[in-house]
């Protein structure tokens, strides 16, 4: 893997690992899936392909954040408003 992209990949991995702590199916499930995904693609050498994978990982991170915000919003709404 190219050195400039390695730092981005490690940052993305750490960020996803942090976000996975609150995953609905459990942190262990998320960590195993995350490790498997990164291990599967560890032999990729093409910088353009790596950048595309980083973009997909960042998309997944944004989706996880949206999932957590939605869950918190629904809990607050349920607590304070009658339906």
GROMACS .gro file of C-alpha atoms in nm:
model
   83
    1UNK     CA    1   0.000   0.000   0.000
    2UNK     CA    2   0.125   0.350  -0.076
    3UNK     CA    3   0.250   0.541   0.226
    4UNK     CA    4   0.033   0.854   0.184
    5UNK     CA    5  -0.280   0.641   0.157
    6UNK     CA    6  -0.181   0.416   0.446
    7UNK     CA    7  -0.246   0.693   0.698
    8UNK     CA    8  -0.590   0.753   0.549
    9UNK     CA    9  -0.674   0.383   0.560
   10UNK     CA   10  -0.564   0.353   0.924
   11UNK     CA   11  -0.763   0.667   1.016
   12UNK     CA   12  -1.072   0.525   0.843
   13UNK     CA   13  -1.030   0.188   1.018
   14UNK     CA   14  -1.002   0.354   1.359
   15UNK     CA   15  -1.301   0.578   1.289
   16UNK     CA   16  -1.517   0.284   1.180
   17UNK     CA   17  -1.402   0.081   1.479
   18UNK     CA   18  -1.506   0.366   1.707
   19UNK     CA   19  -1.843   0.402   1.535
   20UNK     CA   20  -1.901   0.027   1.556
   21UNK     CA   21  -1.918   0.031   1.935
   22UNK     CA   22  -2.290   0.121   1.921
   23UNK     CA   23  -2.382  -0.103   1.628
   24UNK     CA   24  -2.728  -0.260   1.678
   25UNK     CA   25  -2.602  -0.619   1.631
   26UNK     CA   26  -2.317  -0.565   1.874
   27UNK     CA   27  -1.963  -0.435   1.868
   28UNK     CA   28  -1.810  -0.782   1.829
   29UNK     CA   29  -2.017  -0.852   1.518
   30UNK     CA   30  -1.919  -0.518   1.367
   31UNK     CA   31  -1.551  -0.556   1.453
   32UNK     CA   32  -1.533  -0.901   1.295
   33UNK     CA   33  -1.700  -0.780   0.975
   34UNK     CA   34  -1.478  -0.471   0.963
   35UNK     CA   35  -1.160  -0.674   1.011
   36UNK     CA   36  -1.268  -0.920   0.741
   37UNK     CA   37  -1.340  -0.638   0.493
   38UNK     CA   38  -1.003  -0.472   0.550
   39UNK     CA   39  -0.815  -0.803   0.543
   40UNK     CA   40  -0.982  -0.902   0.216
   41UNK     CA   41  -0.855  -0.585   0.046
   42UNK     CA   42  -0.509  -0.561   0.204
   43UNK     CA   43  -0.333  -0.679  -0.112
   44UNK     CA   44  -0.472  -0.398  -0.332
   45UNK     CA   45  -0.187  -0.184  -0.468
   46UNK     CA   46  -0.358   0.048  -0.718
   47UNK     CA   47  -0.389   0.400  -0.564
   48UNK     CA   48  -0.711   0.476  -0.754
   49UNK     CA   49  -0.872   0.157  -0.629
   50UNK     CA   50  -0.760   0.235  -0.274
   51UNK     CA   51  -0.908   0.585  -0.300
   52UNK     CA   52  -1.238   0.438  -0.419
   53UNK     CA   53  -1.241   0.198  -0.124
   54UNK     CA   54  -1.164   0.483   0.116
   55UNK     CA   55  -1.455   0.680  -0.031
   56UNK     CA   56  -1.684   0.380   0.020
   57UNK     CA   57  -1.563   0.343   0.379
   58UNK     CA   58  -1.632   0.711   0.447
   59UNK     CA   59  -1.980   0.665   0.303
   60UNK     CA   60  -2.037   0.374   0.543
   61UNK     CA   61  -1.917   0.593   0.832
   62UNK     CA   62  -2.165   0.868   0.738
   63UNK     CA   63  -2.446   0.612   0.714
   64UNK     CA   64  -2.360   0.473   1.059
   65UNK     CA   65  -2.365   0.823   1.206
   66UNK     CA   66  -2.705   0.885   1.045
   67UNK     CA   67  -2.831   0.556   1.188
   68UNK     CA   68  -2.722   0.654   1.539
   69UNK     CA   69  -2.869   1.005   1.515
   70UNK     CA   70  -3.197   0.864   1.390
   71UNK     CA   71  -3.208   0.614   1.674
   72UNK     CA   72  -3.144   0.889   1.931
   73UNK     CA   73  -3.403   1.115   1.769
   74UNK     CA   74  -3.665   0.840   1.778
   75UNK     CA   75  -3.592   0.770   2.144
   76UNK     CA   76  -3.630   1.139   2.233
   77UNK     CA   77  -3.945   1.172   2.026
   78UNK     CA   78  -4.097   0.866   2.190
   79UNK     CA   79  -4.009   0.999   2.532
   80UNK     CA   80  -4.152   1.349   2.494
   81UNK     CA   81  -4.429   1.329   2.234
   82UNK     CA   82  -4.740   1.120   2.223
   83UNK     CA   83  -4.825   0.953   1.897
   0.00000   0.00000   0.00000
